[in-house]
CSV table of C-alpha atoms and ligand atoms in Angstrom, one decimal:
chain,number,residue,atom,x,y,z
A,25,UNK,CA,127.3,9.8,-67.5
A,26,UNK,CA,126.5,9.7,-63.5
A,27,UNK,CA,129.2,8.4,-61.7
A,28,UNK,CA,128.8,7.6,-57.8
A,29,UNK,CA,131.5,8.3,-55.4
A,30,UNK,CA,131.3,5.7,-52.9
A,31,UNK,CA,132.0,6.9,-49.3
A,32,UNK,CA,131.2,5.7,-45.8
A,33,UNK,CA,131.4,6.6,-42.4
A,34,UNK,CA,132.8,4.2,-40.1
A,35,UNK,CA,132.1,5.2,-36.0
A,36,UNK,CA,134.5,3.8,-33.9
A,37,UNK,CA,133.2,2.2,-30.6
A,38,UNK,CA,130.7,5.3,-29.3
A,39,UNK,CA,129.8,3.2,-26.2
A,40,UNK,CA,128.3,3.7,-22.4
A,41,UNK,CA,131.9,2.4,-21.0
A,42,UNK,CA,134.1,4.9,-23.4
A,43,UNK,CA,132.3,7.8,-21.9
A,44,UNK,CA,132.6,9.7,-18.9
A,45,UNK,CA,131.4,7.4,-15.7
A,46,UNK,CA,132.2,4.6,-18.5
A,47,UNK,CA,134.2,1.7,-17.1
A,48,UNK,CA,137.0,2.5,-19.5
A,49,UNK,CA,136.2,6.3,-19.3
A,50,UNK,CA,137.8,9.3,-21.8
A,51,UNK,CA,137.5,12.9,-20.1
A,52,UNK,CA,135.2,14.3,-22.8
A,53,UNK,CA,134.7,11.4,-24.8
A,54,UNK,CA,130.7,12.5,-24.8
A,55,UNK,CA,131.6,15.8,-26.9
A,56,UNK,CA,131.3,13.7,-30.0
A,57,UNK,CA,128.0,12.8,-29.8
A,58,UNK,CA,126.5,15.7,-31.2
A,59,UNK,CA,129.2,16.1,-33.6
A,60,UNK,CA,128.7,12.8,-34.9
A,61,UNK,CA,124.9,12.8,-35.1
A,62,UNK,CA,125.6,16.4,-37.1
A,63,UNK,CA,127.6,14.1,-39.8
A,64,UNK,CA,125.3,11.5,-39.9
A,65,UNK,CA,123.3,13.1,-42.6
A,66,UNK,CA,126.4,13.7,-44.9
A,67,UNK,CA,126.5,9.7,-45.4
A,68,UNK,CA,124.3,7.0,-47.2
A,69,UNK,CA,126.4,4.3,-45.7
A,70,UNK,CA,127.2,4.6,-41.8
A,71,UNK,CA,129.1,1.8,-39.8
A,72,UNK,CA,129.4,1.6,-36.3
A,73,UNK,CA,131.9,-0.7,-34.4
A,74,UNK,CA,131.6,-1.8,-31.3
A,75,UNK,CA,134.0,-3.5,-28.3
A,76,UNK,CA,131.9,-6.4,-27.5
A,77,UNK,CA,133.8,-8.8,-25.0
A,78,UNK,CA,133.2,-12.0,-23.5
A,79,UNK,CA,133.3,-12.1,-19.7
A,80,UNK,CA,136.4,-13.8,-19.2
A,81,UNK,CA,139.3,-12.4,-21.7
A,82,UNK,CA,142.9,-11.7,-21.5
A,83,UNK,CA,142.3,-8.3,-22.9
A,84,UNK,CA,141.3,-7.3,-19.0
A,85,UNK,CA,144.7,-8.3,-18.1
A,86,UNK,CA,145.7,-4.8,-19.6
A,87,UNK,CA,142.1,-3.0,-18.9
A,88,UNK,CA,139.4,-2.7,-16.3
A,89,UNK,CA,136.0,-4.9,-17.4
A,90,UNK,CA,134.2,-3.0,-20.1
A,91,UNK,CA,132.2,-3.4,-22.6
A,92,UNK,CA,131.1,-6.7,-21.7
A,93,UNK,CA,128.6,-7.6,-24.5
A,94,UNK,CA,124.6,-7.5,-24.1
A,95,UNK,CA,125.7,-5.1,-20.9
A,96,UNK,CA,124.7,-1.4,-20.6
A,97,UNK,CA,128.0,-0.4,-20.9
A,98,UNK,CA,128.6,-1.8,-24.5
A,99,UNK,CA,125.9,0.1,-25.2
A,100,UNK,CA,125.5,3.0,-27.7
A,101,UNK,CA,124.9,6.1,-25.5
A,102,UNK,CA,121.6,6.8,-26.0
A,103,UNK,CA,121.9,10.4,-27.1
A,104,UNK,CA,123.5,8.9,-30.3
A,105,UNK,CA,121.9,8.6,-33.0
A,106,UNK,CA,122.5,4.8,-33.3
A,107,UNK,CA,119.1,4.2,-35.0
A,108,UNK,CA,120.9,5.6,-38.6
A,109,UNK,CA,123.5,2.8,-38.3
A,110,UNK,CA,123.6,0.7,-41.5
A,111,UNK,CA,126.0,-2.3,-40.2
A,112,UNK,CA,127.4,-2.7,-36.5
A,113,UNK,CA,130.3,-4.1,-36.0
A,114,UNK,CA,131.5,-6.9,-33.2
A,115,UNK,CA,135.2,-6.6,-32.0
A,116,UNK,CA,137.4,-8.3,-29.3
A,117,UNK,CA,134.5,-11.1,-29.4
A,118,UNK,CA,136.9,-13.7,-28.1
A,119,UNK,CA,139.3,-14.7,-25.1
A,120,UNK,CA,142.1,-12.8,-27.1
A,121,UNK,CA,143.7,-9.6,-26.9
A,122,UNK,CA,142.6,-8.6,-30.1
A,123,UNK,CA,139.8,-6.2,-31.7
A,124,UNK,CA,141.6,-2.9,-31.4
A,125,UNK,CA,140.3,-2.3,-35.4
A,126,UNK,CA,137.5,-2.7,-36.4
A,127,UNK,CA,138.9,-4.5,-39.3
A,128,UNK,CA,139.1,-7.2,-36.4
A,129,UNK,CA,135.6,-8.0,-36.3
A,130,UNK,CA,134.4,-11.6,-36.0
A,131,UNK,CA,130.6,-11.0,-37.4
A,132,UNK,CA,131.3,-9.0,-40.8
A,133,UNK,CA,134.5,-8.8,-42.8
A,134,UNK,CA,134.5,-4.8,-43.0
A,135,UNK,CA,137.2,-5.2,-46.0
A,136,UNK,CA,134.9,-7.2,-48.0
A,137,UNK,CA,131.6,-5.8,-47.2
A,138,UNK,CA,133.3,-2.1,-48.6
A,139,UNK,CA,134.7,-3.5,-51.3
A,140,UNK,CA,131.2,-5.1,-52.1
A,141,UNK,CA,129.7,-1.9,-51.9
A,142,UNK,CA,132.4,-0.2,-54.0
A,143,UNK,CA,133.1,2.0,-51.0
A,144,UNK,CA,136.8,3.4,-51.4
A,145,UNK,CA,136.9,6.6,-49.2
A,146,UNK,CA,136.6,6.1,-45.5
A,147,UNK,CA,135.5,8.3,-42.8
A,148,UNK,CA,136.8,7.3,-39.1
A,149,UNK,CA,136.0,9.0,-35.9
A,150,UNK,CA,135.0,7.7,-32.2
A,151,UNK,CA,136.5,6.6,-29.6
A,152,UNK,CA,139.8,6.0,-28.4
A,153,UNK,CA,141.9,8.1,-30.6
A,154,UNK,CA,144.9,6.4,-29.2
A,155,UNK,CA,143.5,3.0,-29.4
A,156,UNK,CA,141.1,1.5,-31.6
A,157,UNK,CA,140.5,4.7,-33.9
A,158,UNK,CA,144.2,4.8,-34.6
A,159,UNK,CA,144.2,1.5,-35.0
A,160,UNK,CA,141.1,1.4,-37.3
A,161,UNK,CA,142.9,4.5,-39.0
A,162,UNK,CA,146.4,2.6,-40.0
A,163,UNK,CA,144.5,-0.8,-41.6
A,164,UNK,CA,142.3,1.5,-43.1
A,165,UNK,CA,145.3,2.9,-45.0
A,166,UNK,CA,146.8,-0.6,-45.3
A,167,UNK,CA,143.7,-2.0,-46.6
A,168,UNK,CA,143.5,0.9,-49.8
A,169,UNK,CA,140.9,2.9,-48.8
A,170,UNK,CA,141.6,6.5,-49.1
A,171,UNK,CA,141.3,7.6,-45.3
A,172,UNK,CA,140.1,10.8,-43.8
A,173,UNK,CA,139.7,11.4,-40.0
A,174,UNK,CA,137.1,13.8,-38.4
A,175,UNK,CA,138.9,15.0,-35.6
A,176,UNK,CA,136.3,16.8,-33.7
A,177,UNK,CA,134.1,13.7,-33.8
A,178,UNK,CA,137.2,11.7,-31.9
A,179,UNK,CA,137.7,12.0,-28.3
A,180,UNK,CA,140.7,9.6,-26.3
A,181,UNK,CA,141.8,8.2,-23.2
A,182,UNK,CA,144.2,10.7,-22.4
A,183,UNK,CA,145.9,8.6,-20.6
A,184,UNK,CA,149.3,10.8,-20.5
A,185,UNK,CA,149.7,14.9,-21.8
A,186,UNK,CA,150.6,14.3,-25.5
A,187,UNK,CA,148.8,10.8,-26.5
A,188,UNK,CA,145.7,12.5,-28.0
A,189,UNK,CA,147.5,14.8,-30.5
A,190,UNK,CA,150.2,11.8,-30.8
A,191,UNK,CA,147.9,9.1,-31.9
A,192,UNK,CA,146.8,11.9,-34.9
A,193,UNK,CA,150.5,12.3,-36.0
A,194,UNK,CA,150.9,8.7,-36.9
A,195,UNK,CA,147.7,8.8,-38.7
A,196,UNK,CA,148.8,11.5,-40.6
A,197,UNK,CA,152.4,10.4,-41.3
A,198,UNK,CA,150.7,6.7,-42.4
A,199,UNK,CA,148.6,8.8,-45.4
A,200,UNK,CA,145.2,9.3,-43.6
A,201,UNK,CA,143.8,13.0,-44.2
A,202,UNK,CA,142.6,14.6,-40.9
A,203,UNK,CA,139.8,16.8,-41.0
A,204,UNK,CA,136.7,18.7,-39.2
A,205,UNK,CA,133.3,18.1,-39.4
A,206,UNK,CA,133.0,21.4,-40.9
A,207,UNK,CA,134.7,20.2,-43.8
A,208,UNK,CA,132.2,17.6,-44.3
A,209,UNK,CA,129.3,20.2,-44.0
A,210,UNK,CA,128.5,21.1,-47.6
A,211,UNK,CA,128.3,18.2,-50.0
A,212,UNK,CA,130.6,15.7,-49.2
A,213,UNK,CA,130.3,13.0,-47.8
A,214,UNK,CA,127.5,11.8,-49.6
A,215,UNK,CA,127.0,9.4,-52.6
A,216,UNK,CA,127.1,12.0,-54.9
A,217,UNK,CA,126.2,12.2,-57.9
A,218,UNK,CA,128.7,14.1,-60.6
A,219,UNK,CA,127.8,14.3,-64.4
A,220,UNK,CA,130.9,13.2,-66.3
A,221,UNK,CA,131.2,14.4,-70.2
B,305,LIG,C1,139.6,0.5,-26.6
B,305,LIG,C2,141.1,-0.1,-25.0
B,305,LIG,C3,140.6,-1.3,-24.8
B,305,LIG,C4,139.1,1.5,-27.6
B,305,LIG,C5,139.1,-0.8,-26.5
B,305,LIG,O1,138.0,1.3,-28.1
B,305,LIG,O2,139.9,2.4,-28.0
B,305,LIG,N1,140.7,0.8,-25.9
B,305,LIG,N2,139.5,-1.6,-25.6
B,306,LIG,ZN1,138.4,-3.4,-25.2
């Protein structure tokens, strides 16, 4: 009998304003770019979310502007493979302070289009590890899907010494599995096929 395991890879907000001389910039949030264009090929099923906000929102009473939507900054960098993306994801779409998962999003239900798909392993990275990759991570976890985290393809605000590896703890401790994209490398990752007797 084939069985498929059903996997996905879920890229957290990999935009113009997250990356250095971004509006919301990390220090190095560019080093995942090639790590995640490396993984790409590991999946059959790749979402990306994005922070798409409306001009006016209370979310910038917290933040600078960014990510404002059909602007250059909420735009993929262009070094990213975006053209492999399955399904985008729209988040913080409304005058709210919302979106920080991308469970959030206001054009798909990302719950119900996994289960749909039979998709019960998850794959997170992106950007910001303290923010809305952490906070993709934990619904993730609360949502059922068995939760893994590539933590060279996640790069954070870095706000203060500490937050980075921080935000990992409470992933861990909520049951997410953190890994490396080396891990990935061989076979997983992909809807596999294994021969059960
Ligand atoms: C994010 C702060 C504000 C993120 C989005 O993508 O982590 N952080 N909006
Ligand atoms: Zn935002």
């Amino acid at each position: 009998m084939i069985r498929h395991l059903h996997k996905a890879l879920l890229i957290v907000d990999v935009q113009n304003d997250f990356c250095p001389g971004g509006a919301l910039s990390t220090p190095q949030g560019n080093k995942v770019i090639p790590v995640i264009n490396k993984v790409l090929d590991n999946f059959t099923f790749i979402i990306a979310s994005r922070d798409w906000h409306p001009r006016v929102s209370v979310h910038f009473n917290k933040w600078p502007e960014h990510c404002l939507q059909k602007t250059k900054g909420a735009e993929f960098p262009k070094k990213l493979n975006s053209n492999k993306f399955d399904v985008i994801l729209n988040k913080g779409t409304r005058n709210i302070d919302d979106g920080y998962s991308a469970f959030e999003a206001t054009n798909i239900n990302l719950k119900d289009l996994l289960k749909h798909n039979n998709i019960s392993e998850l794959y997170i990275c992106g950007l910001t590890a303290e923010y809305c990759v952490l906070s993709t991570v934990l619904d993730s976890i609360k949502n059922g899907f068995t939760t893994y985290v590539i933590k060279d393809a996640v790069e954070g605000i870095r706000q203060n010494k500490g937050d980075f590896e921080d935000a990992f703890t409470e992933m861990e401790k909520a049951g997410a599995t953190i890994i490396t994209s080396e891990d990935l490398k061989p076979t997983s990752g992909i809807t596999q096929n294994i021969s059960l007797n």
